[in-house]
Amino acid sequence: MVWTMGGQTPESAPLPGAPAGAPAGSPPAPPMHPPAGIPAAPPAAPVAPPAELSPDYTPTARDLPVITPGRTDTLIDRPAVVPVPEAAEDADAPHGMGPLYVVGDVHGYYDELREALAAEGLIDADGNWAAGNARLWFLGDFTDRGPDGIGVIDLVMQLSAEAAAAGGYCKALMGNHELLLLGAKRFGDTPVQSGAGTASFQAAWLLNGGQKSDMDRLEDHHLQWMARLDAVMEEDGHLLVHSDTTAYLEYGDSIEAVNDTVHDVLTRSDADEVWDLFRKFTKRFAFRDDSGAQAVRELLDAYGGDRVVHGHSPIPYLLGEVGTEDGEGDGIAVDGPHVYADGLAIAMDGGVTMAGKLLVAQLPLAG
């Protein structure tokens, strides 16, 4: 395994955004005050990111601000506009296998993850697998922003072993923040060609919520586990990906080809090549607008399945509605997954990093 423990250990500091060069001096480490662990000094007036990203897009600036935890004036108390579909009968489950569940972006929110998994009966009060032959997929982004990303990874690895022993399984996909943490550990301050000037993984990691406590606790087995994660998978007609982008098509014309290509890139350990993979997996909103359904169909035609299920883009920003940091404007109450793009896409990032909700849902969803 090429990911070594010899990389530099950055300090700590939300989500990739508009073109910008990496800053010469990164922000200082935010205070660690569980259960929040949110980077300090978010932008004063968050706005929804643009629907389209330029060809020179590079993830060296924030575009999804973090809303200070504990505030109630940023999410308005009104009926939710996010659909909360009921779980339908799982007629496509493999013989002998139980129901299928997916988990959206966790971003270091260990306590919230345990609470959400327990609410679905997937773990018991001690955090052990309690769902027998059920199947559980995490859609990536385990670390950064929240207080305990390594604790999240440890829990997912633990549940993977326990679920397999019980006749089920717990598996995970590669998110852009796994690529970011791998790159920060392996390459540190090594300059990369960002498309908008010189950048580095370390600078991008700091800017996008990297936590010093995660870097300090990162061990070889964590690195090896992350580097082996698949990028795309299909389960019961659900095409599971992390990012709401068609960039996966650039890496292969089948699920196997995409996953093999991603693993090959990480094995070769070329900083520019890994950076290009990271920046493409940070793209978003491909399924959101008028052409969204067609973009989803491109992925489904290439890789199979009837629906795409993704994380990455928080539902409030995906919908283009969110309260400002100073409390002005309306917000979105995220109560569950968002089904959109003519019913072909399901968004699973409930925006836990900005006072939203960490989503765990059973598939298939009606609607």
Short mmCIF file of C-alpha atoms in Angstrom, two decimals:
data_model
loop_
_atom_site.label_atom_id
_atom_site.label_comp_id
_atom_site.label_asym_id
_atom_site.label_seq_id
_atom_site.Cartn_x
_atom_site.Cartn_y
_atom_site.Cartn_z
CA MET A 1 0.00 0.00 0.00
CA VAL A 2 1.46 3.30 -1.08
CA TRP A 3 -0.27 5.45 1.55
CA THR A 4 2.40 5.95 4.18
CA MET A 5 2.44 7.56 7.57
CA GLY A 6 5.29 9.84 6.58
CA GLY A 7 3.19 12.76 5.30
CA GLN A 8 3.07 16.07 7.09
CA THR A 9 0.52 16.60 9.85
CA PRO A 10 -1.54 19.71 9.11
CA GLU A 11 -3.37 21.80 11.62
CA SER A 12 -7.15 21.88 11.26
CA ALA A 13 -9.75 24.08 9.65
CA PRO A 14 -16.07 23.19 4.90
CA LEU A 15 -16.76 21.94 1.23
CA PRO A 16 -14.94 22.54 -2.07
CA GLY A 17 -16.10 25.46 -4.14
CA ALA A 18 -15.38 28.10 -6.72
CA PRO A 19 -12.03 28.60 -8.46
CA ALA A 20 -9.37 30.03 -6.24
CA GLY A 21 -5.70 29.49 -5.60
CA ALA A 22 -4.70 27.74 -2.41
CA PRO A 23 -4.05 30.26 0.36
CA ALA A 24 -0.50 30.88 1.41
CA GLY A 25 -1.50 30.76 5.07
CA SER A 26 -4.30 28.43 6.11
CA PRO A 27 -6.73 29.29 8.91
CA PRO A 28 -5.84 28.17 12.44
CA ALA A 29 -7.34 25.06 13.96
CA PRO A 30 -10.94 25.54 15.08
CA PRO A 31 -11.78 24.86 18.73
CA MET A 32 -12.74 21.26 19.39
CA HIS A 33 -15.94 21.36 21.40
CA PRO A 34 -17.94 18.14 20.91
CA PRO A 35 -20.43 17.37 19.69
CA ALA A 36 -20.11 20.25 17.26
CA GLY A 37 -16.48 20.53 16.19
CA ILE A 38 -17.42 23.07 13.55
CA PRO A 39 -14.74 25.30 11.99
CA ALA A 40 -14.81 28.81 13.38
CA ALA A 41 -15.62 32.00 11.50
CA PRO A 42 -18.04 30.83 8.80
CA PRO A 43 -18.89 33.36 6.10
CA ALA A 44 -21.32 35.99 7.33
CA ALA A 45 -23.86 35.63 4.54
CA PRO A 46 -24.04 32.14 2.95
CA VAL A 47 -25.49 31.93 -0.52
CA ALA A 48 -26.40 28.96 -2.62
CA PRO A 49 -23.54 27.83 -4.89
CA PRO A 50 -23.89 28.28 -8.65
CA ALA A 51 -25.78 25.66 -10.57
CA GLU A 52 -22.89 25.18 -12.99
CA LEU A 53 -19.19 25.03 -12.35
CA SER A 54 -16.61 26.35 -14.75
CA PRO A 55 -14.19 23.98 -16.49
CA ASP A 56 -11.46 25.45 -14.30
CA TYR A 57 -13.32 24.56 -11.11
CA THR A 58 -10.94 23.60 -8.35
CA PRO A 59 -11.77 22.81 -4.73
CA THR A 60 -9.52 25.30 -2.98
CA ALA A 61 -12.17 27.58 -1.52
CA ARG A 62 -15.24 27.11 0.62
CA ASP A 63 -18.64 27.19 -1.06
CA LEU A 64 -20.87 25.56 1.53
CA PRO A 65 -20.63 27.54 4.78
CA VAL A 66 -21.13 25.86 8.13
CA ILE A 67 -23.93 27.22 10.25
CA THR A 68 -23.00 27.65 13.90
CA PRO A 69 -24.43 24.75 15.95
CA GLY A 70 -27.07 25.57 18.50
CA ARG A 71 -28.67 28.34 16.43
CA THR A 72 -32.38 27.90 15.87
CA ASP A 73 -32.93 31.00 13.78
CA THR A 74 -31.22 29.60 10.69
CA LEU A 75 -33.68 26.78 10.04
CA ILE A 76 -37.22 28.12 10.12
CA ASP A 77 -39.84 26.04 11.94
CA ARG A 78 -42.31 25.36 9.16
CA PRO A 79 -43.57 22.34 7.24
CA ALA A 80 -40.70 20.53 5.53
CA VAL A 81 -40.49 20.78 1.76
CA VAL A 82 -38.15 17.83 1.54
CA PRO A 83 -40.14 14.69 0.72
CA VAL A 84 -39.89 11.85 3.21
CA PRO A 85 -40.93 8.83 1.16
CA GLU A 86 -41.99 5.60 2.80
CA ALA A 87 -39.86 2.51 2.35
CA ALA A 88 -41.40 0.22 -0.23
CA GLU A 89 -41.37 -3.55 -0.25
CA ASP A 90 -37.89 -4.78 -1.16
CA ALA A 91 -38.77 -7.35 -3.79
CA ASP A 92 -35.31 -7.21 -5.35
CA ALA A 93 -33.34 -8.23 -2.26
CA PRO A 94 -30.95 -11.11 -2.94
CA HIS A 95 -32.18 -14.43 -1.58
CA GLY A 96 -31.46 -14.70 2.12
CA MET A 97 -30.52 -11.05 2.51
CA GLY A 98 -32.36 -8.49 4.58
CA PRO A 99 -33.47 -4.92 3.92
CA LEU A 100 -31.17 -2.36 2.31
CA TYR A 101 -30.21 0.90 4.07
CA VAL A 102 -28.06 3.86 3.03
CA VAL A 103 -26.33 6.53 5.13
CA GLY A 104 -25.57 10.04 3.92
CA ASP A 105 -22.51 12.17 4.70
CA VAL A 106 -21.33 11.81 8.31
CA HIS A 107 -18.41 14.29 8.44
CA GLY A 108 -17.13 13.30 11.85
CA TYR A 109 -20.46 13.46 13.70
CA TYR A 110 -19.98 10.21 15.58
CA ASP A 111 -22.70 10.70 18.21
CA GLU A 112 -25.26 11.71 15.61
CA LEU A 113 -24.35 8.66 13.52
CA ARG A 114 -24.87 6.27 16.41
CA GLU A 115 -28.19 7.92 17.22
CA ALA A 116 -29.40 7.66 13.61
CA LEU A 117 -28.31 4.01 13.24
CA ALA A 118 -29.93 3.07 16.55
CA ALA A 119 -33.18 4.78 15.52
CA GLU A 120 -33.37 2.38 12.54
CA GLY A 121 -32.55 -0.64 14.71
CA LEU A 122 -29.22 -1.21 12.98
CA ILE A 123 -27.10 -1.02 16.15
CA ASP A 124 -27.82 -1.58 19.83
CA ALA A 125 -27.20 0.69 22.80
CA ASP A 126 -23.54 -0.38 22.91
CA GLY A 127 -22.97 0.50 19.25
CA ASN A 128 -22.84 -3.11 18.03
CA TRP A 129 -24.54 -4.50 14.92
CA ALA A 130 -28.13 -5.48 15.75
CA ALA A 131 -29.71 -5.88 12.30
CA GLY A 132 -28.97 -9.51 11.45
CA ASN A 133 -28.86 -10.00 7.67
CA ALA A 134 -29.63 -6.37 6.81
CA ARG A 135 -27.46 -4.55 4.29
CA LEU A 136 -26.01 -1.13 5.00
CA TRP A 137 -24.17 1.21 2.61
CA PHE A 138 -22.36 4.40 3.60
CA LEU A 139 -22.10 6.92 0.76
CA GLY A 140 -18.77 8.40 1.83
CA ASP A 141 -17.42 11.53 3.57
CA PHE A 142 -16.68 10.13 7.02
CA THR A 143 -14.28 12.84 8.19
CA ASP A 144 -13.67 16.62 8.22
CA ARG A 145 -15.74 19.37 9.86
CA GLY A 146 -17.08 17.27 12.73
CA PRO A 147 -15.23 16.31 15.93
CA ASP A 148 -14.53 12.59 15.47
CA GLY A 149 -13.93 11.41 11.92
CA ILE A 150 -11.58 8.61 12.98
CA GLY A 151 -14.19 7.40 15.45
CA VAL A 152 -16.66 7.25 12.56
CA ILE A 153 -14.27 5.20 10.42
CA ASP A 154 -13.56 2.85 13.33
CA LEU A 155 -17.29 2.32 13.85
CA VAL A 156 -17.90 1.58 10.17
CA MET A 157 -15.01 -0.91 10.13
CA GLN A 158 -16.35 -2.54 13.31
CA LEU A 159 -19.88 -2.81 11.92
CA SER A 160 -18.54 -4.30 8.69
CA ALA A 161 -17.05 -7.22 10.61
CA GLU A 162 -20.05 -7.66 12.89
CA ALA A 163 -22.60 -7.49 10.06
CA ALA A 164 -20.72 -10.10 8.03
CA ALA A 165 -20.67 -12.43 11.04
CA ALA A 166 -24.45 -12.01 11.39
CA GLY A 167 -25.18 -12.79 7.74
CA GLY A 168 -25.59 -9.21 6.55
CA TYR A 169 -23.09 -6.60 5.48
CA CYS A 170 -21.96 -3.04 6.03
CA LYS A 171 -20.04 -1.43 3.16
CA ALA A 172 -18.84 2.03 2.19
CA LEU A 173 -18.12 4.17 -0.86
CA MET A 174 -15.29 6.58 -1.57
CA GLY A 175 -16.23 10.22 -0.96
CA ASN A 176 -14.27 13.27 -2.01
CA HIS A 177 -13.26 13.86 1.61
CA GLU A 178 -11.64 10.42 1.78
CA LEU A 179 -9.56 11.44 -1.24
CA LEU A 180 -8.80 14.76 0.45
CA LEU A 181 -7.62 13.18 3.70
CA LEU A 182 -5.56 10.57 1.86
CA GLY A 183 -3.96 13.30 -0.21
CA ALA A 184 -3.26 15.54 2.78
CA LYS A 185 -1.55 12.67 4.60
CA ARG A 186 0.41 11.38 1.62
CA PHE A 187 1.32 14.59 -0.22
CA GLY A 188 1.07 17.36 2.39
CA ASP A 189 2.25 20.67 0.90
CA THR A 190 3.38 19.17 -2.43
CA PRO A 191 2.24 21.62 -5.14
CA VAL A 192 -0.41 20.35 -7.54
CA GLN A 193 -1.86 21.84 -10.71
CA SER A 194 -5.30 22.94 -9.63
CA GLY A 195 -6.56 24.47 -12.88
CA ALA A 196 -6.55 27.89 -11.24
CA GLY A 197 -2.98 28.17 -10.06
CA THR A 198 -0.88 26.16 -7.66
CA ALA A 199 -2.58 24.41 -4.74
CA SER A 200 -1.85 21.59 -2.31
CA PHE A 201 -3.83 18.84 -0.61
CA GLN A 202 -2.92 20.16 2.80
CA ALA A 203 -4.23 23.65 2.05
CA ALA A 204 -7.46 22.25 0.59
CA TRP A 205 -7.88 19.90 3.55
CA LEU A 206 -7.50 22.74 6.03
CA LEU A 207 -9.88 24.94 4.09
CA ASN A 208 -12.51 22.23 3.85
CA GLY A 209 -12.82 21.25 7.48
CA GLY A 210 -9.74 19.12 8.17
CA GLN A 211 -9.41 18.31 11.89
CA LYS A 212 -6.01 18.01 13.56
CA SER A 213 -7.38 15.38 15.93
CA ASP A 214 -8.26 13.16 12.94
CA MET A 215 -4.83 13.58 11.40
CA ASP A 216 -3.12 12.81 14.71
CA ARG A 217 -5.11 9.58 15.11
CA LEU A 218 -4.88 8.43 11.50
CA GLU A 219 -3.15 5.04 11.26
CA ASP A 220 -2.02 2.79 8.44
CA HIS A 221 -5.11 0.58 8.61
CA HIS A 222 -7.36 3.64 8.23
CA LEU A 223 -5.40 4.75 5.17
CA GLN A 224 -5.49 1.30 3.62
CA TRP A 225 -9.23 0.98 4.24
CA MET A 226 -10.00 4.34 2.65
CA ALA A 227 -7.78 3.70 -0.38
CA ARG A 228 -9.60 0.43 -1.12
CA LEU A 229 -13.12 1.86 -1.07
CA ASP A 230 -15.14 1.56 -4.27
CA ALA A 231 -16.50 4.66 -5.99
CA VAL A 232 -19.66 3.18 -7.56
CA MET A 233 -21.90 0.25 -6.73
CA GLU A 234 -25.35 -1.02 -7.73
CA GLU A 235 -27.75 -2.63 -5.27
CA ASP A 236 -31.32 -3.71 -6.03
CA GLY A 237 -31.64 -1.23 -8.90
CA HIS A 238 -30.04 1.62 -6.94
CA LEU A 239 -26.86 3.08 -8.41
CA LEU A 240 -24.93 4.23 -5.34
CA VAL A 241 -22.41 7.04 -5.72
CA HIS A 242 -21.07 9.73 -3.45
CA SER A 243 -21.21 12.80 -5.67
CA ASP A 244 -24.05 14.18 -7.77
CA THR A 245 -21.87 14.44 -10.84
CA THR A 246 -21.39 12.65 -14.15
CA ALA A 247 -17.60 12.79 -13.72
CA TYR A 248 -17.61 9.06 -12.96
CA LEU A 249 -18.10 8.51 -16.71
CA GLU A 250 -14.57 9.81 -17.27
CA TYR A 251 -13.16 6.85 -15.35
CA GLY A 252 -14.80 3.91 -17.05
CA ASP A 253 -17.84 2.57 -18.92
CA SER A 254 -18.74 0.01 -16.26
CA ILE A 255 -18.85 -0.10 -12.46
CA GLU A 256 -15.89 -2.44 -12.38
CA ALA A 257 -13.87 -0.21 -14.70
CA VAL A 258 -14.52 2.91 -12.63
CA ASN A 259 -13.55 1.23 -9.38
CA ASP A 260 -10.44 -0.30 -10.91
CA THR A 261 -9.38 3.06 -12.36
CA VAL A 262 -9.82 4.85 -9.03
CA HIS A 263 -7.81 2.19 -7.22
CA ASP A 264 -5.09 2.35 -9.87
CA VAL A 265 -4.83 6.14 -9.48
CA LEU A 266 -4.37 5.80 -5.73
CA THR A 267 -1.84 3.01 -6.14
CA ARG A 268 0.30 5.04 -8.54
CA SER A 269 0.41 7.83 -5.96
CA ASP A 270 0.98 10.71 -8.37
CA ALA A 271 -0.05 13.94 -6.62
CA ASP A 272 -1.43 15.65 -9.74
CA GLU A 273 -3.35 12.55 -10.80
CA VAL A 274 -4.92 12.09 -7.36
CA TRP A 275 -5.73 15.81 -7.23
CA ASP A 276 -7.54 15.59 -10.57
CA LEU A 277 -9.57 12.65 -9.25
CA PHE A 278 -10.39 14.61 -6.09
CA ARG A 279 -11.43 17.79 -7.88
CA LYS A 280 -13.72 15.87 -10.27
CA PHE A 281 -15.38 14.05 -7.39
CA THR A 282 -16.12 17.41 -5.74
CA LYS A 283 -18.31 18.57 -8.62
CA ARG A 284 -22.01 18.75 -7.83
CA PHE A 285 -25.57 19.66 -8.90
CA ALA A 286 -25.46 17.71 -12.18
CA PHE A 287 -28.95 16.32 -11.50
CA ARG A 288 -30.54 19.49 -10.14
CA ASP A 289 -31.76 21.61 -13.04
CA ASP A 290 -33.74 21.09 -16.25
CA SER A 291 -31.14 18.73 -17.69
CA GLY A 292 -30.80 16.81 -14.43
CA ALA A 293 -32.92 13.83 -15.36
CA GLN A 294 -30.92 13.35 -18.56
CA ALA A 295 -27.66 13.48 -16.59
CA VAL A 296 -28.97 10.78 -14.26
CA ARG A 297 -29.96 8.64 -17.23
CA GLU A 298 -26.42 8.89 -18.60
CA LEU A 299 -25.11 7.26 -15.43
CA LEU A 300 -27.89 4.67 -15.34
CA ASP A 301 -27.37 3.77 -19.00
CA ALA A 302 -23.65 3.26 -18.39
CA TYR A 303 -23.71 1.48 -15.05
CA GLY A 304 -27.21 0.06 -14.63
CA GLY A 305 -29.92 0.62 -12.07
CA ASP A 306 -33.19 2.51 -12.00
CA ARG A 307 -32.25 5.35 -9.64
CA VAL A 308 -29.12 7.14 -8.51
CA VAL A 309 -28.63 7.52 -4.75
CA HIS A 310 -26.00 10.08 -3.72
CA GLY A 311 -24.67 12.21 -0.90
CA HIS A 312 -22.22 15.12 -1.21
CA SER A 313 -24.55 18.08 -1.82
CA PRO A 314 -26.50 19.06 1.32
CA ILE A 315 -30.22 19.04 0.59
CA PRO A 316 -30.78 22.71 1.61
CA TYR A 317 -28.16 23.83 -0.93
CA LEU A 318 -29.35 21.34 -3.52
CA LEU A 319 -32.74 23.02 -3.30
CA GLY A 320 -31.15 26.47 -3.40
CA GLU A 321 -32.82 27.57 -0.16
CA VAL A 322 -31.08 28.11 3.15
CA GLY A 323 -31.14 30.69 5.91
CA THR A 324 -28.27 33.14 6.19
CA GLU A 325 -25.80 32.91 9.03
CA ASP A 326 -27.17 36.07 10.65
CA GLY A 327 -30.64 34.58 10.82
CA GLU A 328 -32.25 36.39 7.89
CA GLY A 329 -34.23 34.50 5.30
CA ASP A 330 -36.05 31.18 5.26
CA GLY A 331 -34.53 27.78 5.71
CA ILE A 332 -35.32 24.18 4.86
CA ALA A 333 -36.36 21.61 7.45
CA VAL A 334 -34.61 18.41 6.36
CA ASP A 335 -36.71 15.50 7.55
CA GLY A 336 -35.57 12.87 5.11
CA PRO A 337 -34.11 12.07 1.69
CA HIS A 338 -34.98 14.28 -1.28
CA VAL A 339 -36.30 12.54 -4.41
CA TYR A 340 -35.87 14.65 -7.55
CA ALA A 341 -34.84 14.66 -11.25
CA ASP A 342 -38.15 13.10 -12.35
CA GLY A 343 -37.87 10.64 -9.48
CA LEU A 344 -34.56 9.26 -10.76
CA ALA A 345 -32.29 10.69 -8.06
CA ILE A 346 -32.30 10.46 -4.27
CA ALA A 347 -30.19 12.91 -2.25
CA MET A 348 -29.00 11.66 1.13
CA ASP A 349 -26.86 14.49 2.55
CA GLY A 350 -29.14 16.06 5.16
CA GLY A 351 -26.64 18.78 6.03
CA VAL A 352 -25.52 17.58 9.46
CA THR A 353 -22.64 20.08 9.32
CA MET A 354 -25.07 23.00 9.19
CA ALA A 355 -27.70 22.13 11.78
CA GLY A 356 -29.42 19.71 9.44
CA LYS A 357 -29.88 15.98 9.90
CA LEU A 358 -27.71 12.90 9.45
CA LEU A 359 -29.84 10.70 7.24
CA VAL A 360 -30.22 6.93 7.35
CA ALA A 361 -32.93 5.54 5.05
CA GLN A 362 -34.25 2.18 3.97
CA LEU A 363 -34.41 1.54 0.21
CA PRO A 364 -36.37 1.47 -1.97
CA LEU A 365 -38.22 4.71 -1.35
CA ALA A 366 -41.68 5.32 -2.71
CA GLY A 367 -42.31 8.44 -4.80
#
